[in-house]
PDB file of C-alpha atoms in Angstrom:
ATOM      1  CA  UNK A   1     105.661 105.364 131.067  1.00 36.00           C
ATOM      2  CA  UNK A   2     103.495 103.723 133.637  1.00 33.00           C
ATOM      3  CA  UNK A   3     101.004 101.102 132.383  1.00 34.00           C
ATOM      4  CA  UNK A   4      97.589 100.537 133.903  1.00 32.00           C
ATOM      5  CA  UNK A   5      96.524  96.948 133.084  1.00 35.00           C
ATOM      6  CA  UNK A   6      92.807  96.397 132.802  1.00 34.00           C
ATOM      7  CA  UNK A   7      91.330  92.914 133.068  1.00 31.00           C
ATOM      8  CA  UNK A   8      88.498  92.631 130.609  1.00 37.00           C
ATOM      9  CA  UNK A   9      86.208  89.624 130.457  1.00 37.00           C
ATOM     10  CA  UNK A  10      83.188  90.213 128.263  1.00 35.00           C
ATOM     11  CA  UNK A  11      80.851  87.740 126.582  1.00 30.00           C
ATOM     12  CA  UNK A  12      79.345  89.447 123.569  1.00 35.00           C
ATOM     13  CA  UNK A  13      76.146  87.818 122.462  1.00 35.00           C
ATOM     14  CA  UNK A  14      75.755  89.384 119.036  1.00 38.00           C
ATOM     15  CA  UNK A  15      77.380  88.036 115.910  1.00 37.00           C
ATOM     16  CA  UNK A  16      78.505  89.758 112.731  1.00 36.00           C
ATOM     17  CA  UNK A  17      76.357  89.596 109.636  1.00 37.00           C
ATOM     18  CA  UNK A  18      77.067  86.702 107.320  1.00 39.00           C
ATOM     19  CA  UNK A  19      79.220  84.698 109.729  1.00 41.00           C
ATOM     20  CA  UNK A  20      76.860  82.970 112.146  1.00 43.00           C
ATOM     21  CA  UNK A  21      79.589  83.185 114.783  1.00 45.00           C
ATOM     22  CA  UNK A  22      79.048  84.347 118.343  1.00 55.00           C
ATOM     23  CA  UNK A  23      81.645  86.561 119.975  1.00 68.00           C
ATOM     24  CA  UNK A  24      84.197  84.725 122.055  1.00 75.00           C
ATOM     25  CA  UNK A  25      85.041  85.666 125.605  1.00 75.00           C
ATOM     26  CA  UNK A  26      88.022  87.951 126.010  1.00 78.00           C
ATOM     27  CA  UNK A  27      90.130  86.456 128.781  1.00 74.00           C
ATOM     28  CA  UNK A  28      93.404  88.364 128.605  1.00 74.00           C
ATOM     29  CA  UNK A  29      94.980  91.350 130.310  1.00 63.00           C
ATOM     30  CA  UNK A  30      95.242  94.341 127.991  1.00 65.00           C
ATOM     31  CA  UNK A  31      97.130  97.590 128.577  1.00 57.00           C
ATOM     32  CA  UNK A  32      95.279 100.860 128.195  1.00 54.00           C
ATOM     33  CA  UNK A  33      98.429 102.712 127.175  1.00 56.00           C
ATOM     34  CA  UNK A  34     101.786 101.930 125.634  1.00 53.00           C
ATOM     35  CA  UNK A  35     105.032 103.650 124.866  1.00 44.00           C
ATOM     36  CA  UNK A  36     105.250 104.538 121.189  1.00 42.00           C
ATOM     37  CA  UNK A  37     108.718 104.809 119.691  1.00 41.00           C
ATOM     38  CA  UNK A  38     109.620 107.560 117.260  1.00 45.00           C
ATOM     39  CA  UNK A  39     109.561 105.604 114.023  1.00 61.00           C
ATOM     40  CA  UNK A  40     109.408 106.239 110.305  1.00 89.00           C
ATOM     41  CA  UNK A  41     105.978 107.401 109.187  1.00 96.00           C
ATOM     42  CA  UNK A  42     105.873 105.015 106.221  1.00 97.00           C
ATOM     43  CA  UNK A  43     103.331 102.182 106.050  1.00 98.00           C
ATOM     44  CA  UNK A  44     103.670  99.446 103.423  1.00 98.00           C
ATOM     45  CA  UNK A  45     100.317  98.855 101.732  1.00 98.00           C
ATOM     46  CA  UNK A  46      99.610  95.093 101.723  1.00 98.00           C
ATOM     47  CA  UNK A  47     103.304  94.508 102.397  1.00 98.00           C
ATOM     48  CA  UNK A  48     106.420  95.583 100.508  1.00 98.00           C
ATOM     49  CA  UNK A  49     105.466  93.880  97.265  1.00 98.00           C
ATOM     50  CA  UNK A  50     105.816  96.284  94.365  1.00 97.00           C
ATOM     51  CA  UNK A  51     109.549  96.986  94.200  1.00 94.00           C
ATOM     52  CA  UNK A  52     110.450  93.347  94.819  1.00 92.00           C
ATOM     53  CA  UNK A  53     107.935  91.970  92.327  1.00 96.00           C
ATOM     54  CA  UNK A  54     106.027  90.089  95.046  1.00 97.00           C
ATOM     55  CA  UNK A  55     102.312  89.502  95.558  1.00 97.00           C
ATOM     56  CA  UNK A  56     100.159  91.823  97.664  1.00 97.00           C
ATOM     57  CA  UNK A  57      99.039  90.503 101.053  1.00 97.00           C
ATOM     58  CA  UNK A  58     101.430  87.579 100.789  1.00 97.00           C
ATOM     59  CA  UNK A  59     103.765  86.236 103.454  1.00 97.00           C
ATOM     60  CA  UNK A  60     106.698  87.104 101.207  1.00 97.00           C
ATOM     61  CA  UNK A  61     105.566  90.726 100.966  1.00 98.00           C
ATOM     62  CA  UNK A  62     105.102  90.977 104.727  1.00 98.00           C
ATOM     63  CA  UNK A  63     108.539  89.510 105.383  1.00 98.00           C
ATOM     64  CA  UNK A  64     110.031  92.049 102.974  1.00 98.00           C
ATOM     65  CA  UNK A  65     108.284  94.856 104.882  1.00 98.00           C
ATOM     66  CA  UNK A  66     109.713  93.585 108.173  1.00 97.00           C
ATOM     67  CA  UNK A  67     113.191  94.094 106.725  1.00 96.00           C
ATOM     68  CA  UNK A  68     112.571  97.814 106.149  1.00 95.00           C
ATOM     69  CA  UNK A  69     112.949 100.703 108.600  1.00 89.00           C
ATOM     70  CA  UNK A  70     109.283 101.725 108.373  1.00 96.00           C
ATOM     71  CA  UNK A  71     106.447 102.214 110.828  1.00 97.00           C
ATOM     72  CA  UNK A  72     104.338  99.275 109.752  1.00 98.00           C
ATOM     73  CA  UNK A  73     102.887  96.938 107.167  1.00 98.00           C
ATOM     74  CA  UNK A  74      99.169  96.907 106.469  1.00 98.00           C
ATOM     75  CA  UNK A  75      97.121  93.848 105.555  1.00 98.00           C
ATOM     76  CA  UNK A  76      93.442  92.948 105.199  1.00 97.00           C
ATOM     77  CA  UNK A  77      91.743  90.468 107.522  1.00 97.00           C
ATOM     78  CA  UNK A  78      88.630  88.417 106.787  1.00 97.00           C
ATOM     79  CA  UNK A  79      87.076  85.605 108.844  1.00 97.00           C
ATOM     80  CA  UNK A  80      85.993  82.282 107.372  1.00 97.00           C
ATOM     81  CA  UNK A  81      82.838  80.331 108.151  1.00 97.00           C
ATOM     82  CA  UNK A  82      84.771  78.089 110.537  1.00 97.00           C
ATOM     83  CA  UNK A  83      86.265  81.071 112.361  1.00 97.00           C
ATOM     84  CA  UNK A  84      89.744  81.234 110.804  1.00 98.00           C
ATOM     85  CA  UNK A  85      91.309  84.622 110.135  1.00 98.00           C
ATOM     86  CA  UNK A  86      92.709  84.929 106.620  1.00 98.00           C
ATOM     87  CA  UNK A  87      94.651  87.679 104.848  1.00 98.00           C
ATOM     88  CA  UNK A  88      92.618  88.809 101.860  1.00 97.00           C
ATOM     89  CA  UNK A  89      91.471  92.220 100.638  1.00 95.00           C
ATOM     90  CA  UNK A  90      88.184  91.157  99.074  1.00 96.00           C
ATOM     91  CA  UNK A  91      85.320  89.358 100.812  1.00 95.00           C
ATOM     92  CA  UNK A  92      85.461  86.727  98.088  1.00 97.00           C
ATOM     93  CA  UNK A  93      88.309  84.428  97.102  1.00 97.00           C
ATOM     94  CA  UNK A  94      88.425  82.117  94.093  1.00 97.00           C
ATOM     95  CA  UNK A  95      84.696  82.596  93.656  1.00 97.00           C
ATOM     96  CA  UNK A  96      83.832  81.796  97.274  1.00 98.00           C
ATOM     97  CA  UNK A  97      82.383  84.210  99.830  1.00 98.00           C
ATOM     98  CA  UNK A  98      84.977  83.958 102.590  1.00 98.00           C
ATOM     99  CA  UNK A  99      82.550  84.376 105.494  1.00 97.00           C
ATOM    100  CA  UNK A 100      80.423  81.523 104.100  1.00 97.00           C
ATOM    101  CA  UNK A 101      83.278  79.116 103.343  1.00 98.00           C
ATOM    102  CA  UNK A 102      85.539  76.928 105.509  1.00 98.00           C
ATOM    103  CA  UNK A 103      89.271  77.518 105.281  1.00 98.00           C
ATOM    104  CA  UNK A 104      89.911  73.959 104.103  1.00 98.00           C
ATOM    105  CA  UNK A 105      88.051  74.772 100.894  1.00 98.00           C
ATOM    106  CA  UNK A 106      89.739  78.141 100.410  1.00 98.00           C
ATOM    107  CA  UNK A 107      93.174  76.615 100.967  1.00 96.00           C
ATOM    108  CA  UNK A 108      92.672  74.400  97.917  1.00 97.00           C
ATOM    109  CA  UNK A 109      93.138  77.506  95.771  1.00 96.00           C
ATOM    110  CA  UNK A 110      96.731  78.801  96.214  1.00 95.00           C
ATOM    111  CA  UNK A 111      97.904  82.349  95.554  1.00 96.00           C
ATOM    112  CA  UNK A 112      99.589  83.113  92.253  1.00 94.00           C
ATOM    113  CA  UNK A 113     102.996  82.793  93.938  1.00 94.00           C
ATOM    114  CA  UNK A 114     102.179  79.294  95.183  1.00 94.00           C
ATOM    115  CA  UNK A 115     101.472  80.245  98.790  1.00 95.00           C
ATOM    116  CA  UNK A 116      98.313  79.000 100.424  1.00 96.00           C
ATOM    117  CA  UNK A 117      95.834  81.726 101.290  1.00 97.00           C
ATOM    118  CA  UNK A 118      97.707  83.182 104.295  1.00 97.00           C
ATOM    119  CA  UNK A 119      96.300  82.864 107.769  1.00 98.00           C
ATOM    120  CA  UNK A 120      96.673  85.725 110.212  1.00 98.00           C
ATOM    121  CA  UNK A 121      98.557  83.289 112.415  1.00 98.00           C
ATOM    122  CA  UNK A 122     101.227  83.019 109.707  1.00 98.00           C
ATOM    123  CA  UNK A 123     101.744  86.787 109.848  1.00 98.00           C
ATOM    124  CA  UNK A 124     101.735  86.854 113.653  1.00 98.00           C
ATOM    125  CA  UNK A 125     104.331  84.090 113.709  1.00 98.00           C
ATOM    126  CA  UNK A 126     106.654  86.126 111.462  1.00 98.00           C
ATOM    127  CA  UNK A 127     106.089  89.170 113.660  1.00 98.00           C
ATOM    128  CA  UNK A 128     106.847  87.157 116.783  1.00 97.00           C
ATOM    129  CA  UNK A 129     110.163  85.939 115.361  1.00 97.00           C
ATOM    130  CA  UNK A 130     111.178  89.370 114.109  1.00 97.00           C
ATOM    131  CA  UNK A 131     113.377  91.475 116.386  1.00 94.00           C
ATOM    132  CA  UNK A 132     112.712  94.784 114.650  1.00 93.00           C
ATOM    133  CA  UNK A 133     110.131  97.443 115.338  1.00 93.00           C
ATOM    134  CA  UNK A 134     107.921  97.280 112.235  1.00 97.00           C
ATOM    135  CA  UNK A 135     104.289  96.963 113.237  1.00 97.00           C
ATOM    136  CA  UNK A 136     101.494  94.871 111.739  1.00 98.00           C
ATOM    137  CA  UNK A 137      98.447  96.963 110.876  1.00 98.00           C
ATOM    138  CA  UNK A 138      95.242  94.989 110.529  1.00 98.00           C
ATOM    139  CA  UNK A 139      92.471  96.324 108.309  1.00 98.00           C
ATOM    140  CA  UNK A 140      89.501  94.525 109.852  1.00 97.00           C
ATOM    141  CA  UNK A 141      86.625  93.909 107.482  1.00 85.00           C
ATOM    142  CA  UNK A 142      84.464  91.779 109.776  1.00 82.00           C
ATOM    143  CA  UNK A 143      85.493  89.545 112.633  1.00 92.00           C
ATOM    144  CA  UNK A 144      84.977  88.175 116.120  1.00 96.00           C
ATOM    145  CA  UNK A 145      86.984  90.846 117.932  1.00 97.00           C
ATOM    146  CA  UNK A 146      87.496  88.940 121.179  1.00 97.00           C
ATOM    147  CA  UNK A 147      88.744  85.850 119.334  1.00 97.00           C
ATOM    148  CA  UNK A 148      91.087  88.024 117.280  1.00 98.00           C
ATOM    149  CA  UNK A 149      92.559  89.717 120.361  1.00 97.00           C
ATOM    150  CA  UNK A 150      92.953  86.421 122.221  1.00 97.00           C
ATOM    151  CA  UNK A 151      94.911  85.119 119.246  1.00 97.00           C
ATOM    152  CA  UNK A 152      97.176  88.169 118.930  1.00 98.00           C
ATOM    153  CA  UNK A 153      97.854  88.077 122.666  1.00 97.00           C
ATOM    154  CA  UNK A 154      98.744  84.381 122.490  1.00 97.00           C
ATOM    155  CA  UNK A 155     101.469  85.192 119.959  1.00 97.00           C
ATOM    156  CA  UNK A 156     102.848  87.861 122.290  1.00 96.00           C
ATOM    157  CA  UNK A 157     102.762  90.682 119.731  1.00 97.00           C
ATOM    158  CA  UNK A 158      99.864  92.878 120.799  1.00 96.00           C
ATOM    159  CA  UNK A 159     102.235  95.790 121.402  1.00 95.00           C
ATOM    160  CA  UNK A 160     103.211  95.700 117.711  1.00 97.00           C
ATOM    161  CA  UNK A 161      99.707  95.532 116.227  1.00 98.00           C
ATOM    162  CA  UNK A 162      97.435  98.448 115.253  1.00 98.00           C
ATOM    163  CA  UNK A 163      93.896  98.277 113.913  1.00 98.00           C
ATOM    164  CA  UNK A 164      92.053  99.917 111.022  1.00 98.00           C
ATOM    165  CA  UNK A 165      88.337  99.636 110.463  1.00 97.00           C
ATOM    166  CA  UNK A 166      85.360 101.471 109.080  1.00 95.00           C
ATOM    167  CA  UNK A 167      83.018  99.046 110.865  1.00 95.00           C
ATOM    168  CA  UNK A 168      81.417 100.809 113.851  1.00 95.00           C
ATOM    169  CA  UNK A 169      80.758  97.524 115.676  1.00 95.00           C
ATOM    170  CA  UNK A 170      84.408  96.567 115.454  1.00 97.00           C
ATOM    171  CA  UNK A 171      85.891  99.868 116.581  1.00 96.00           C
ATOM    172  CA  UNK A 172      83.330 100.122 119.400  1.00 97.00           C
ATOM    173  CA  UNK A 173      84.488  96.761 120.741  1.00 96.00           C
ATOM    174  CA  UNK A 174      88.145  97.699 120.437  1.00 97.00           C
ATOM    175  CA  UNK A 175      87.460 100.901 122.356  1.00 97.00           C
ATOM    176  CA  UNK A 176      85.476  98.959 124.951  1.00 95.00           C
ATOM    177  CA  UNK A 177      88.450  96.651 125.437  1.00 95.00           C
ATOM    178  CA  UNK A 178      90.741  99.642 126.066  1.00 95.00           C
ATOM    179  CA  UNK A 179      92.411  99.530 122.650  1.00 97.00           C
ATOM    180  CA  UNK A 180      90.921 102.653 121.106  1.00 97.00           C
ATOM    181  CA  UNK A 181      94.342 104.321 121.145  1.00 96.00           C
ATOM    182  CA  UNK A 182      95.537 101.620 118.718  1.00 97.00           C
ATOM    183  CA  UNK A 183      92.473 101.916 116.478  1.00 98.00           C
ATOM    184  CA  UNK A 184      92.095 104.180 113.422  1.00 98.00           C
ATOM    185  CA  UNK A 185      88.867 105.030 111.646  1.00 98.00           C
ATOM    186  CA  UNK A 186      89.098 104.078 107.993  1.00 96.00           C
ATOM    187  CA  UNK A 187      87.039 105.855 105.392  1.00 89.00           C
ATOM    188  CA  UNK A 188      86.577 109.604 105.606  1.00 90.00           C
ATOM    189  CA  UNK A 189      83.131 110.321 106.984  1.00 89.00           C
ATOM    190  CA  UNK A 190      84.154 111.117 110.556  1.00 96.00           C
ATOM    191  CA  UNK A 191      85.574 114.425 111.746  1.00 97.00           C
ATOM    192  CA  UNK A 192      88.588 114.464 114.085  1.00 98.00           C
ATOM    193  CA  UNK A 193      86.321 115.712 116.894  1.00 98.00           C
ATOM    194  CA  UNK A 194      84.018 112.728 116.428  1.00 98.00           C
ATOM    195  CA  UNK A 195      86.962 110.310 116.313  1.00 98.00           C
ATOM    196  CA  UNK A 196      88.269 111.705 119.581  1.00 97.00           C
ATOM    197  CA  UNK A 197      84.854 111.501 121.261  1.00 98.00           C
ATOM    198  CA  UNK A 198      84.563 107.872 120.183  1.00 97.00           C
ATOM    199  CA  UNK A 199      87.910 107.117 121.836  1.00 97.00           C
ATOM    200  CA  UNK A 200      89.919 106.362 118.694  1.00 98.00           C
ATOM    201  CA  UNK A 201      93.644 106.914 118.254  1.00 97.00           C
ATOM    202  CA  UNK A 202      93.417 108.562 114.861  1.00 98.00           C
ATOM    203  CA  UNK A 203      92.001 108.682 111.363  1.00 98.00           C
ATOM    204  CA  UNK A 204      93.139 106.956 108.166  1.00 98.00           C
ATOM    205  CA  UNK A 205      91.720 108.721 105.123  1.00 98.00           C
ATOM    206  CA  UNK A 206      92.404 108.722 101.407  1.00 98.00           C
ATOM    207  CA  UNK A 207      94.445 111.427  99.713  1.00 97.00           C
ATOM    208  CA  UNK A 208      91.224 112.633  98.097  1.00 97.00           C
ATOM    209  CA  UNK A 209      89.481 113.096 101.459  1.00 97.00           C
ATOM    210  CA  UNK A 210      92.402 114.902 103.091  1.00 97.00           C
ATOM    211  CA  UNK A 211      92.846 117.102 100.016  1.00 97.00           C
ATOM    212  CA  UNK A 212      89.189 118.077 100.357  1.00 97.00           C
ATOM    213  CA  UNK A 213      89.508 118.624 104.113  1.00 97.00           C
ATOM    214  CA  UNK A 214      93.129 119.660 104.734  1.00 97.00           C
ATOM    215  CA  UNK A 215      92.061 121.342 107.971  1.00 98.00           C
ATOM    216  CA  UNK A 216      91.353 117.906 109.448  1.00 98.00           C
ATOM    217  CA  UNK A 217      95.093 117.228 109.624  1.00 98.00           C
ATOM    218  CA  UNK A 218      95.869 120.073 112.015  1.00 98.00           C
ATOM    219  CA  UNK A 219      92.575 119.628 113.859  1.00 98.00           C
ATOM    220  CA  UNK A 220      93.310 115.953 114.514  1.00 98.00           C
ATOM    221  CA  UNK A 221      96.881 116.606 115.568  1.00 97.00           C
ATOM    222  CA  UNK A 222      95.772 119.388 117.927  1.00 97.00           C
ATOM    223  CA  UNK A 223      93.458 116.837 119.566  1.00 97.00           C
ATOM    224  CA  UNK A 224      96.345 114.387 119.992  1.00 96.00           C
ATOM    225  CA  UNK A 225      95.195 112.083 117.204  1.00 97.00           C
ATOM    226  CA  UNK A 226      97.460 110.551 114.564  1.00 97.00           C
ATOM    227  CA  UNK A 227      96.643 111.123 110.902  1.00 98.00           C
ATOM    228  CA  UNK A 228      97.277 108.459 108.261  1.00 98.00           C
ATOM    229  CA  UNK A 229      96.690 108.741 104.516  1.00 98.00           C
ATOM    230  CA  UNK A 230      96.277 106.083 101.817  1.00 98.00           C
ATOM    231  CA  UNK A 231      97.388 104.997  99.232  1.00 98.00           C
ATOM    232  CA  UNK A 232      99.984 107.493  97.981  1.00 98.00           C
ATOM    233  CA  UNK A 233     102.654 106.463  95.477  1.00 98.00           C
ATOM    234  CA  UNK A 234     104.174 109.648  94.045  1.00 97.00           C
ATOM    235  CA  UNK A 235     107.136 111.311  95.734  1.00 97.00           C
ATOM    236  CA  UNK A 236     105.780 114.868  95.693  1.00 98.00           C
ATOM    237  CA  UNK A 237     102.559 113.966  97.501  1.00 98.00           C
ATOM    238  CA  UNK A 238     104.355 111.664  99.925  1.00 98.00           C
ATOM    239  CA  UNK A 239     106.756 114.475 100.848  1.00 97.00           C
ATOM    240  CA  UNK A 240     103.856 116.892 101.332  1.00 97.00           C
ATOM    241  CA  UNK A 241     102.212 114.613 103.870  1.00 98.00           C
ATOM    242  CA  UNK A 242     105.411 113.700 105.681  1.00 97.00           C
ATOM    243  CA  UNK A 243     106.178 117.396 106.115  1.00 96.00           C
ATOM    244  CA  UNK A 244     102.773 117.734 107.813  1.00 97.00           C
ATOM    245  CA  UNK A 245     103.436 114.839 110.174  1.00 96.00           C
ATOM    246  CA  UNK A 246     101.029 112.504 108.381  1.00 97.00           C
ATOM    247  CA  UNK A 247     101.759 108.755 108.234  1.00 98.00           C
ATOM    248  CA  UNK A 248     101.761 107.641 104.584  1.00 98.00           C
ATOM    249  CA  UNK A 249     100.482 104.292 103.351  1.00 98.00           C
ATOM    250  CA  UNK A 250     102.129 103.461 100.046  1.00 98.00           C
ATOM    251  CA  UNK A 251     102.811 100.659  97.583  1.00 98.00           C
ATOM    252  CA  UNK A 252     106.385 102.021  97.328  1.00 98.00           C
ATOM    253  CA  UNK A 253     107.805 102.030 100.876  1.00 97.00           C
ATOM    254  CA  UNK A 254     111.399 101.652  99.670  1.00 97.00           C
ATOM    255  CA  UNK A 255     111.119 104.780  97.564  1.00 97.00           C
ATOM    256  CA  UNK A 256     109.310 106.676 100.308  1.00 97.00           C
ATOM    257  CA  UNK A 257     112.093 105.938 102.793  1.00 95.00           C
ATOM    258  CA  UNK A 258     114.540 107.864 100.605  1.00 92.00           C
ATOM    259  CA  UNK A 259     112.456 111.032 100.480  1.00 94.00           C
ATOM    260  CA  UNK A 260     114.041 113.894 102.418  1.00 90.00           C
ATOM    261  CA  UNK A 261     111.754 116.327 104.179  1.00 87.00           C
TER     262      UNK A 261
END
């Protein structure tokens, strides 16, 4: 498939609430399209941690996910006061508000498995060394988008990274940078038609939302959008979604891989 590189160089003057950080300049060449391989539709939620008795959002759990034949491994990204990207679901860690705290302070409180609070760079380094096809899926809570993209590009793994966000400022910037096709709206309050008009690649909704609006699955697919669902851990429901062509985020990727449909 032919690629149309687009040189984007924007200086965004606004900053995200609570960070006091101005947007960096994006100084890299980004593709507007990419070839997507036919891969398993299983996404490991916060890494492949449950079956192996590991810790969610840890380096060990991400490495375990890289060893599986799945589509991707999801993790949560926050940005510290000094601009570091850390892997953490909540906006607080060890009693500190992440966006108001330097990483040096946060790193003094290790995870329960002894790891330091992981940096996104640690995950990107593992992805860079890995020769498989498992993708890293970043759930962006709040961040300097240009700085994030510059970093991912520097590690040479942009083609293996997708983005999730319910933050309109973040997905608008990703679309503006030509990466809307890699960006999925997270939450449930946007129809497939709206997601398409906003230039997104798909939707990522909870089982509850898609059960309430099952028509959104076929509507999204008819529009050329991908549909993802979270977080589903029972075999019957996983099979139901896989049969409908829905990508399933689960805490049990090993089990999900063995489901026939």
